Amino acid sequence: MIKRILITGGAGFLGSHLCDRLVEAGEDVICVDNFFTSQKSNIAHLLGKPNFELLRHDVTHPLFLEVDEVYNLACPAAPGHYQYNPIKTTKTSVMGAINMLGLAKRVGARILHASTSEVYGDPDVHPQPESYHGNVNPIGPRACYDEGKRAAETLMFDYRRQNKVSVRVVRIFNTYGPRMHPYDGRVVSNFIRQALAGEPITLYGDGAQSRSFCYVDDLIDGMLTMMTMPDEFPGPVNLGNPNEFTIRELAELVVELSGSTSEIIHDREQPQDDPKQRQPDITLARTRLGWEPAVALREGLQRTIAWFRDADLSMYRAPTPNY
Ligand code: NAD
Ligand code: UDP
């Protein structure tokens, strides 16, 4: 039976890959996006397909559609993007979640919410299991995103308890791959763009802070599997690659794989509240979803660098002003 599936933020980096997979699977896909941090080129190849529909809409406003499933991804995700208009970021997380949960409740749809490792803040438990409640600064520059996402998780579980909505929550750790916004300021996009242009690779701080990078195809597998889980398992579940690297190691690997002559420089101090360490504990995903990442960083970076080489950077712009 073909499902009608709504993907908010469907034109973004992760959303466009999710659209691809669900359109390929023959589902009836509705992509909703306001193009704050994305561009039509991510989904242009899907326009015209009979089982794909694009709707320009801002999720802070109510939306009335009839669907079987909702993937709620709409939210700027890169620090530079979500700090651009922080009040709007919180509105998108919180009001977007309320509107999509209201829709799911009205039509009896299942909803999967894209949460984040940022709910753990700058963690003092390592690696981070789902049972860890986090160390978030509620008034810092990352709070609009972190607390917005935490409130969205709260809403998911209150709609589940109070209104019996079928919810699924995944906490996504740093994910990279083709269609990352080249100017989003995230570390993988920055380093690859800098390496290919022969510009200095910009380390913030001494580069000893760590992240664990998951290739996009692995992440999408995890999200799709989570959507099929029974109601007894709403999550939250961590999705990410547990292989941890320092930011300096990442810089060195990008330089090597792109055959670049770029030097690695200390560009500025580590930003405020920037987590020093981040690594998912994916025991729960392994045991309950039978999921774990398959693509190693070296392999994933090669694919991503190949995409960046061919990308037309003039198609990408900074977030819309006065948004
Ligand atoms: P992205 O910026 O490429 O995608 C977000 C999409 O949401 C964009 O297309 C943007 O235009 C859209 N959007 C933003 N505000 C909107 C609004 N008010 N109404 C409608 N659309 C809106 O980022 P991404 O990396 O693809 O992230 C997708 C989701 O996954 C986000 O919710 C993000 O928080 C979550 N996530 C991503 C990562 C990662 O490493 N990529 C990690 C943790 C969580
Ligand atoms: N970073 C860096 N140089 C850059 C961009 C980012 O050293 O040009 C660092 C950043 O300070 C952080 C890490 O890389 O410690 C990951 O940053 P990103 O913005 O990709 O995502 P985060 O995991 O912090 O949300």
JSON list of C-alpha atoms in Angstrom, two decimals, residues 91-278:
[
{"chain": "A", "resi": 91, "resn": "LYS", "atom": "CA", "xyz": [9.84, 29.27, 16.85]},
{"chain": "A", "resi": 92, "resn": "THR", "atom": "CA", "xyz": [10.61, 26.81, 14.07]},
{"chain": "A", "resi": 93, "resn": "SER", "atom": "CA", "xyz": [11.46, 24.03, 16.51]},
{"chain": "A", "resi": 94, "resn": "VAL", "atom": "CA", "xyz": [8.62, 24.62, 18.94]},
{"chain": "A", "resi": 95, "resn": "MET", "atom": "CA", "xyz": [5.78, 25.97, 16.79]},
{"chain": "A", "resi": 96, "resn": "GLY", "atom": "CA", "xyz": [6.84, 23.68, 13.94]},
{"chain": "A", "resi": 97, "resn": "ALA", "atom": "CA", "xyz": [6.59, 20.69, 16.29]},
{"chain": "A", "resi": 98, "resn": "ILE", "atom": "CA", "xyz": [3.19, 21.83, 17.61]},
{"chain": "A", "resi": 99, "resn": "ASN", "atom": "CA", "xyz": [1.82, 22.33, 14.10]},
{"chain": "A", "resi": 100, "resn": "MET", "atom": "CA", "xyz": [3.12, 18.99, 12.82]},
{"chain": "A", "resi": 101, "resn": "LEU", "atom": "CA", "xyz": [1.95, 17.15, 15.94]},
{"chain": "A", "resi": 102, "resn": "GLY", "atom": "CA", "xyz": [-1.47, 18.80, 15.55]},
{"chain": "A", "resi": 103, "resn": "LEU", "atom": "CA", "xyz": [-1.57, 17.58, 11.96]},
{"chain": "A", "resi": 104, "resn": "ALA", "atom": "CA", "xyz": [-0.47, 14.08, 12.99]},
{"chain": "A", "resi": 105, "resn": "LYS", "atom": "CA", "xyz": [-3.11, 14.01, 15.73]},
{"chain": "A", "resi": 106, "resn": "ARG", "atom": "CA", "xyz": [-5.89, 15.20, 13.40]},
{"chain": "A", "resi": 107, "resn": "VAL", "atom": "CA", "xyz": [-5.25, 12.62, 10.68]},
{"chain": "A", "resi": 108, "resn": "GLY", "atom": "CA", "xyz": [-3.81, 9.80, 12.85]},
{"chain": "A", "resi": 109, "resn": "ALA", "atom": "CA", "xyz": [-0.40, 9.96, 11.17]},
{"chain": "A", "resi": 110, "resn": "ARG", "atom": "CA", "xyz": [2.84, 8.66, 12.67]},
{"chain": "A", "resi": 111, "resn": "ILE", "atom": "CA", "xyz": [5.46, 11.39, 13.17]},
{"chain": "A", "resi": 112, "resn": "LEU", "atom": "CA", "xyz": [9.24, 11.05, 13.34]},
{"chain": "A", "resi": 113, "resn": "HIS", "atom": "CA", "xyz": [11.09, 14.02, 14.76]},
{"chain": "A", "resi": 114, "resn": "ALA", "atom": "CA", "xyz": [14.69, 14.87, 13.88]},
{"chain": "A", "resi": 115, "resn": "SER", "atom": "CA", "xyz": [16.25, 15.79, 17.21]},
{"chain": "A", "resi": 116, "resn": "THR", "atom": "CA", "xyz": [19.94, 16.27, 17.80]},
{"chain": "A", "resi": 117, "resn": "SER", "atom": "CA", "xyz": [22.98, 15.43, 19.86]},
{"chain": "A", "resi": 118, "resn": "GLU", "atom": "CA", "xyz": [22.84, 19.10, 20.90]},
{"chain": "A", "resi": 119, "resn": "VAL", "atom": "CA", "xyz": [20.21, 18.11, 23.48]},
{"chain": "A", "resi": 120, "resn": "TYR", "atom": "CA", "xyz": [23.25, 16.81, 25.41]},
{"chain": "A", "resi": 121, "resn": "GLY", "atom": "CA", "xyz": [24.90, 20.27, 25.24]},
{"chain": "A", "resi": 122, "resn": "ASP", "atom": "CA", "xyz": [28.60, 20.27, 26.16]},
{"chain": "A", "resi": 123, "resn": "PRO", "atom": "CA", "xyz": [28.44, 16.78, 27.66]},
{"chain": "A", "resi": 124, "resn": "ASP", "atom": "CA", "xyz": [30.16, 15.69, 30.85]},
{"chain": "A", "resi": 125, "resn": "VAL", "atom": "CA", "xyz": [29.29, 12.05, 30.16]},
{"chain": "A", "resi": 126, "resn": "HIS", "atom": "CA", "xyz": [31.16, 10.34, 27.36]},
{"chain": "A", "resi": 127, "resn": "PRO", "atom": "CA", "xyz": [30.04, 8.74, 25.06]},
{"chain": "A", "resi": 128, "resn": "GLN", "atom": "CA", "xyz": [26.48, 9.98, 25.36]},
{"chain": "A", "resi": 129, "resn": "PRO", "atom": "CA", "xyz": [23.70, 7.41, 25.96]},
{"chain": "A", "resi": 130, "resn": "GLU", "atom": "CA", "xyz": [20.03, 8.37, 25.56]},
{"chain": "A", "resi": 131, "resn": "SER", "atom": "CA", "xyz": [19.60, 8.23, 29.35]},
{"chain": "A", "resi": 132, "resn": "TYR", "atom": "CA", "xyz": [21.99, 11.17, 29.82]},
{"chain": "A", "resi": 133, "resn": "HIS", "atom": "CA", "xyz": [19.99, 14.36, 30.41]},
{"chain": "A", "resi": 134, "resn": "GLY", "atom": "CA", "xyz": [22.62, 16.72, 29.09]},
{"chain": "A", "resi": 135, "resn": "ASN", "atom": "CA", "xyz": [24.52, 19.84, 30.00]},
{"chain": "A", "resi": 136, "resn": "VAL", "atom": "CA", "xyz": [22.91, 22.67, 28.05]},
{"chain": "A", "resi": 137, "resn": "ASN", "atom": "CA", "xyz": [23.44, 26.35, 28.77]},
{"chain": "A", "resi": 138, "resn": "PRO", "atom": "CA", "xyz": [19.87, 27.72, 28.51]},
{"chain": "A", "resi": 139, "resn": "ILE", "atom": "CA", "xyz": [20.96, 31.31, 27.83]},
{"chain": "A", "resi": 140, "resn": "GLY", "atom": "CA", "xyz": [23.97, 30.87, 25.56]},
{"chain": "A", "resi": 141, "resn": "PRO", "atom": "CA", "xyz": [24.26, 31.40, 21.79]},
{"chain": "A", "resi": 142, "resn": "ARG", "atom": "CA", "xyz": [23.45, 27.76, 21.02]},
{"chain": "A", "resi": 143, "resn": "ALA", "atom": "CA", "xyz": [20.40, 27.70, 23.31]},
{"chain": "A", "resi": 144, "resn": "CYS", "atom": "CA", "xyz": [17.90, 28.71, 20.61]},
{"chain": "A", "resi": 145, "resn": "TYR", "atom": "CA", "xyz": [18.67, 25.44, 18.87]},
{"chain": "A", "resi": 146, "resn": "ASP", "atom": "CA", "xyz": [19.43, 23.18, 21.84]},
{"chain": "A", "resi": 147, "resn": "GLU", "atom": "CA", "xyz": [16.48, 24.27, 23.97]},
{"chain": "A", "resi": 148, "resn": "GLY", "atom": "CA", "xyz": [14.18, 24.48, 20.94]},
{"chain": "A", "resi": 149, "resn": "LYS", "atom": "CA", "xyz": [15.01, 20.88, 20.14]},
{"chain": "A", "resi": 150, "resn": "ARG", "atom": "CA", "xyz": [14.61, 19.83, 23.78]},
{"chain": "A", "resi": 151, "resn": "ALA", "atom": "CA", "xyz": [11.17, 21.50, 23.91]},
{"chain": "A", "resi": 152, "resn": "ALA", "atom": "CA", "xyz": [10.22, 19.74, 20.66]},
{"chain": "A", "resi": 153, "resn": "GLU", "atom": "CA", "xyz": [11.13, 16.39, 22.24]},
{"chain": "A", "resi": 154, "resn": "THR", "atom": "CA", "xyz": [8.98, 17.28, 25.26]},
{"chain": "A", "resi": 155, "resn": "LEU", "atom": "CA", "xyz": [6.06, 18.05, 22.94]},
{"chain": "A", "resi": 156, "resn": "MET", "atom": "CA", "xyz": [6.51, 14.73, 21.11]},
{"chain": "A", "resi": 157, "resn": "PHE", "atom": "CA", "xyz": [6.23, 12.78, 24.36]},
{"chain": "A", "resi": 158, "resn": "ASP", "atom": "CA", "xyz": [3.36, 14.88, 25.76]},
{"chain": "A", "resi": 159, "resn": "TYR", "atom": "CA", "xyz": [1.35, 14.37, 22.54]},
{"chain": "A", "resi": 160, "resn": "ARG", "atom": "CA", "xyz": [2.12, 10.65, 22.86]},
{"chain": "A", "resi": 161, "resn": "ARG", "atom": "CA", "xyz": [0.96, 10.50, 26.51]},
{"chain": "A", "resi": 162, "resn": "GLN", "atom": "CA", "xyz": [-1.95, 12.92, 26.25]},
{"chain": "A", "resi": 163, "resn": "ASN", "atom": "CA", "xyz": [-3.23, 12.35, 22.70]},
{"chain": "A", "resi": 164, "resn": "LYS", "atom": "CA", "xyz": [-1.88, 8.91, 21.83]},
{"chain": "A", "resi": 165, "resn": "VAL", "atom": "CA", "xyz": [-0.01, 10.27, 18.81]},
{"chain": "A", "resi": 166, "resn": "SER", "atom": "CA", "xyz": [2.41, 7.71, 17.36]},
{"chain": "A", "resi": 167, "resn": "VAL", "atom": "CA", "xyz": [5.77, 9.47, 17.74]},
{"chain": "A", "resi": 168, "resn": "ARG", "atom": "CA", "xyz": [9.38, 8.51, 17.00]},
{"chain": "A", "resi": 169, "resn": "VAL", "atom": "CA", "xyz": [12.37, 10.59, 18.07]},
{"chain": "A", "resi": 170, "resn": "VAL", "atom": "CA", "xyz": [15.89, 10.24, 16.70]},
{"chain": "A", "resi": 171, "resn": "ARG", "atom": "CA", "xyz": [18.86, 12.20, 18.06]},
{"chain": "A", "resi": 172, "resn": "ILE", "atom": "CA", "xyz": [21.12, 12.82, 15.10]},
{"chain": "A", "resi": 173, "resn": "PHE", "atom": "CA", "xyz": [24.87, 13.30, 15.60]},
{"chain": "A", "resi": 174, "resn": "ASN", "atom": "CA", "xyz": [27.08, 15.20, 13.09]},
{"chain": "A", "resi": 175, "resn": "THR", "atom": "CA", "xyz": [26.18, 13.98, 9.63]},
{"chain": "A", "resi": 176, "resn": "TYR", "atom": "CA", "xyz": [27.88, 14.91, 6.36]},
{"chain": "A", "resi": 177, "resn": "GLY", "atom": "CA", "xyz": [27.71, 14.12, 2.67]},
{"chain": "A", "resi": 178, "resn": "PRO", "atom": "CA", "xyz": [26.73, 15.46, -0.74]},
{"chain": "A", "resi": 179, "resn": "ARG", "atom": "CA", "xyz": [24.32, 18.45, -0.69]},
{"chain": "A", "resi": 180, "resn": "MET", "atom": "CA", "xyz": [25.64, 19.91, 2.55]},
{"chain": "A", "resi": 181, "resn": "HIS", "atom": "CA", "xyz": [25.33, 23.65, 2.16]},
{"chain": "A", "resi": 182, "resn": "PRO", "atom": "CA", "xyz": [28.85, 24.71, 1.10]},
{"chain": "A", "resi": 183, "resn": "TYR", "atom": "CA", "xyz": [28.59, 27.97, 3.05]},
{"chain": "A", "resi": 184, "resn": "ASP", "atom": "CA", "xyz": [26.84, 26.69, 6.18]},
{"chain": "A", "resi": 185, "resn": "GLY", "atom": "CA", "xyz": [30.03, 27.12, 8.24]},
{"chain": "A", "resi": 186, "resn": "ARG", "atom": "CA", "xyz": [29.94, 23.53, 9.47]},
{"chain": "A", "resi": 187, "resn": "VAL", "atom": "CA", "xyz": [33.28, 21.91, 9.82]},
{"chain": "A", "resi": 188, "resn": "VAL", "atom": "CA", "xyz": [33.10, 19.34, 7.01]},
{"chain": "A", "resi": 189, "resn": "SER", "atom": "CA", "xyz": [31.76, 21.81, 4.42]},
{"chain": "A", "resi": 190, "resn": "ASN", "atom": "CA", "xyz": [34.23, 24.51, 5.50]},
{"chain": "A", "resi": 191, "resn": "PHE", "atom": "CA", "xyz": [37.26, 22.22, 5.36]},
{"chain": "A", "resi": 192, "resn": "ILE", "atom": "CA", "xyz": [36.40, 20.66, 1.99]},
{"chain": "A", "resi": 193, "resn": "ARG", "atom": "CA", "xyz": [35.60, 24.01, 0.39]},
{"chain": "A", "resi": 194, "resn": "GLN", "atom": "CA", "xyz": [38.81, 25.51, 1.79]},
{"chain": "A", "resi": 195, "resn": "ALA", "atom": "CA", "xyz": [40.92, 22.51, 0.71]},
{"chain": "A", "resi": 196, "resn": "LEU", "atom": "CA", "xyz": [39.58, 22.53, -2.85]},
{"chain": "A", "resi": 197, "resn": "ALA", "atom": "CA", "xyz": [40.16, 26.28, -3.15]},
{"chain": "A", "resi": 198, "resn": "GLY", "atom": "CA", "xyz": [43.69, 25.97, -1.75]},
{"chain": "A", "resi": 199, "resn": "GLU", "atom": "CA", "xyz": [42.72, 28.29, 1.13]},
{"chain": "A", "resi": 200, "resn": "PRO", "atom": "CA", "xyz": [43.91, 27.83, 4.74]},
{"chain": "A", "resi": 201, "resn": "ILE", "atom": "CA", "xyz": [41.95, 25.24, 6.76]},
{"chain": "A", "resi": 202, "resn": "THR", "atom": "CA", "xyz": [40.50, 27.09, 9.74]},
{"chain": "A", "resi": 203, "resn": "LEU", "atom": "CA", "xyz": [40.79, 25.35, 13.11]},
{"chain": "A", "resi": 204, "resn": "TYR", "atom": "CA", "xyz": [38.76, 26.93, 15.90]},
{"chain": "A", "resi": 205, "resn": "GLY", "atom": "CA", "xyz": [40.73, 26.50, 19.11]},
{"chain": "A", "resi": 206, "resn": "ASP", "atom": "CA", "xyz": [43.56, 23.98, 19.02]},
{"chain": "A", "resi": 207, "resn": "GLY", "atom": "CA", "xyz": [41.54, 21.42, 17.03]},
{"chain": "A", "resi": 208, "resn": "ALA", "atom": "CA", "xyz": [41.62, 18.96, 19.95]},
{"chain": "A", "resi": 209, "resn": "GLN", "atom": "CA", "xyz": [37.82, 19.04, 20.30]},
{"chain": "A", "resi": 210, "resn": "SER", "atom": "CA", "xyz": [36.21, 15.94, 18.87]},
{"chain": "A", "resi": 211, "resn": "ARG", "atom": "CA", "xyz": [33.20, 14.94, 16.81]},
{"chain": "A", "resi": 212, "resn": "SER", "atom": "CA", "xyz": [31.95, 11.64, 15.37]},
{"chain": "A", "resi": 213, "resn": "PHE", "atom": "CA", "xyz": [30.90, 11.94, 11.73]},
{"chain": "A", "resi": 214, "resn": "CYS", "atom": "CA", "xyz": [28.15, 9.86, 10.13]},
{"chain": "A", "resi": 215, "resn": "TYR", "atom": "CA", "xyz": [27.73, 9.53, 6.37]},
{"chain": "A", "resi": 216, "resn": "VAL", "atom": "CA", "xyz": [24.31, 10.63, 5.13]},
{"chain": "A", "resi": 217, "resn": "ASP", "atom": "CA", "xyz": [23.25, 7.29, 3.59]},
{"chain": "A", "resi": 218, "resn": "ASP", "atom": "CA", "xyz": [23.80, 5.50, 6.91]},
{"chain": "A", "resi": 219, "resn": "LEU", "atom": "CA", "xyz": [21.79, 8.13, 8.76]},
{"chain": "A", "resi": 220, "resn": "ILE", "atom": "CA", "xyz": [18.85, 7.90, 6.34]},
{"chain": "A", "resi": 221, "resn": "ASP", "atom": "CA", "xyz": [18.83, 4.09, 6.78]},
{"chain": "A", "resi": 222, "resn": "GLY", "atom": "CA", "xyz": [18.51, 4.63, 10.53]},
{"chain": "A", "resi": 223, "resn": "MET", "atom": "CA", "xyz": [15.67, 7.14, 10.19]},
{"chain": "A", "resi": 224, "resn": "LEU", "atom": "CA", "xyz": [13.70, 4.89, 7.83]},
{"chain": "A", "resi": 225, "resn": "THR", "atom": "CA", "xyz": [14.15, 1.92, 10.16]},
{"chain": "A", "resi": 226, "resn": "MET", "atom": "CA", "xyz": [13.05, 3.95, 13.18]},
{"chain": "A", "resi": 227, "resn": "MET", "atom": "CA", "xyz": [9.82, 4.91, 11.39]},
{"chain": "A", "resi": 228, "resn": "THR", "atom": "CA", "xyz": [8.94, 1.20, 11.11]},
{"chain": "A", "resi": 229, "resn": "MET", "atom": "CA", "xyz": [9.39, 0.45, 14.81]},
{"chain": "A", "resi": 230, "resn": "PRO", "atom": "CA", "xyz": [6.37, -0.47, 16.94]},
{"chain": "A", "resi": 231, "resn": "ASP", "atom": "CA", "xyz": [4.68, 2.13, 19.15]},
{"chain": "A", "resi": 232, "resn": "GLU", "atom": "CA", "xyz": [6.30, 0.59, 22.23]},
{"chain": "A", "resi": 233, "resn": "PHE", "atom": "CA", "xyz": [9.62, 2.00, 21.00]},
{"chain": "A", "resi": 234, "resn": "PRO", "atom": "CA", "xyz": [9.21, 5.75, 20.40]},
{"chain": "A", "resi": 235, "resn": "GLY", "atom": "CA", "xyz": [12.85, 6.48, 21.22]},
{"chain": "A", "resi": 236, "resn": "PRO", "atom": "CA", "xyz": [14.67, 8.75, 21.66]},
{"chain": "A", "resi": 237, "resn": "VAL", "atom": "CA", "xyz": [17.40, 6.86, 19.93]},
{"chain": "A", "resi": 238, "resn": "ASN", "atom": "CA", "xyz": [20.88, 8.11, 19.02]},
{"chain": "A", "resi": 239, "resn": "LEU", "atom": "CA", "xyz": [21.83, 7.88, 15.34]},
{"chain": "A", "resi": 240, "resn": "GLY", "atom": "CA", "xyz": [25.44, 8.60, 14.53]},
{"chain": "A", "resi": 241, "resn": "ASN", "atom": "CA", "xyz": [28.79, 7.07, 13.82]},
{"chain": "A", "resi": 242, "resn": "PRO", "atom": "CA", "xyz": [30.67, 6.23, 17.03]},
{"chain": "A", "resi": 243, "resn": "ASN", "atom": "CA", "xyz": [34.12, 6.64, 15.44]},
{"chain": "A", "resi": 244, "resn": "GLU", "atom": "CA", "xyz": [35.45, 9.78, 17.06]},
{"chain": "A", "resi": 245, "resn": "PHE", "atom": "CA", "xyz": [38.02, 12.13, 15.50]},
{"chain": "A", "resi": 246, "resn": "THR", "atom": "CA", "xyz": [39.57, 15.37, 16.62]},
{"chain": "A", "resi": 247, "resn": "ILE", "atom": "CA", "xyz": [38.89, 18.35, 14.39]},
{"chain": "A", "resi": 248, "resn": "ARG", "atom": "CA", "xyz": [42.62, 18.49, 13.60]},
{"chain": "A", "resi": 249, "resn": "GLU", "atom": "CA", "xyz": [42.53, 14.85, 12.42]},
{"chain": "A", "resi": 250, "resn": "LEU", "atom": "CA", "xyz": [39.56, 15.72, 10.22]},
{"chain": "A", "resi": 251, "resn": "ALA", "atom": "CA", "xyz": [41.48, 18.66, 8.72]},
{"chain": "A", "resi": 252, "resn": "GLU", "atom": "CA", "xyz": [44.48, 16.45, 7.95]},
{"chain": "A", "resi": 253, "resn": "LEU", "atom": "CA", "xyz": [42.30, 13.79, 6.32]},
{"chain": "A", "resi": 254, "resn": "VAL", "atom": "CA", "xyz": [40.47, 16.34, 4.14]},
{"chain": "A", "resi": 255, "resn": "VAL", "atom": "CA", "xyz": [43.78, 17.81, 2.99]},
{"chain": "A", "resi": 256, "resn": "GLU", "atom": "CA", "xyz": [45.13, 14.35, 2.15]},
{"chain": "A", "resi": 257, "resn": "LEU", "atom": "CA", "xyz": [42.02, 13.10, 0.32]},
{"chain": "A", "resi": 258, "resn": "SER", "atom": "CA", "xyz": [41.53, 16.24, -1.73]},
{"chain": "A", "resi": 259, "resn": "GLY", "atom": "CA", "xyz": [45.21, 16.37, -2.72]},
{"chain": "A", "resi": 260, "resn": "SER", "atom": "CA", "xyz": [45.29, 19.94, -1.42]},
{"chain": "A", "resi": 261, "resn": "THR", "atom": "CA", "xyz": [48.25, 22.15, -0.58]},
{"chain": "A", "resi": 262, "resn": "SER", "atom": "CA", "xyz": [46.24, 24.09, 2.02]},
{"chain": "A", "resi": 263, "resn": "GLU", "atom": "CA", "xyz": [47.90, 24.75, 5.35]},
{"chain": "A", "resi": 264, "resn": "ILE", "atom": "CA", "xyz": [46.04, 24.10, 8.59]},
{"chain": "A", "resi": 265, "resn": "ILE", "atom": "CA", "xyz": [45.85, 27.24, 10.70]},
{"chain": "A", "resi": 266, "resn": "HIS", "atom": "CA", "xyz": [44.53, 28.30, 14.10]},
{"chain": "A", "resi": 267, "resn": "ASP", "atom": "CA", "xyz": [41.86, 30.74, 12.94]},
{"chain": "A", "resi": 268, "resn": "ARG", "atom": "CA", "xyz": [40.09, 31.78, 16.14]},
{"chain": "A", "resi": 269, "resn": "GLU", "atom": "CA", "xyz": [39.26, 30.64, 19.67]},
{"chain": "A", "resi": 270, "resn": "GLN", "atom": "CA", "xyz": [36.75, 27.84, 20.12]},
{"chain": "A", "resi": 271, "resn": "PRO", "atom": "CA", "xyz": [33.26, 29.42, 20.07]},
{"chain": "A", "resi": 272, "resn": "GLN", "atom": "CA", "xyz": [31.30, 29.82, 23.31]},
{"chain": "A", "resi": 273, "resn": "ASP", "atom": "CA", "xyz": [29.54, 26.59, 24.46]},
{"chain": "A", "resi": 274, "resn": "ASP", "atom": "CA", "xyz": [31.15, 24.64, 21.60]},
{"chain": "A", "resi": 275, "resn": "PRO", "atom": "CA", "xyz": [31.18, 21.03, 22.87]},
{"chain": "A", "resi": 276, "resn": "LYS", "atom": "CA", "xyz": [34.70, 19.71, 23.53]},
{"chain": "A", "resi": 277, "resn": "GLN", "atom": "CA", "xyz": [33.81, 16.07, 22.89]},
{"chain": "A", "resi": 278, "resn": "ARG", "atom": "CA", "xyz": [30.95, 14.34, 21.17]}
]
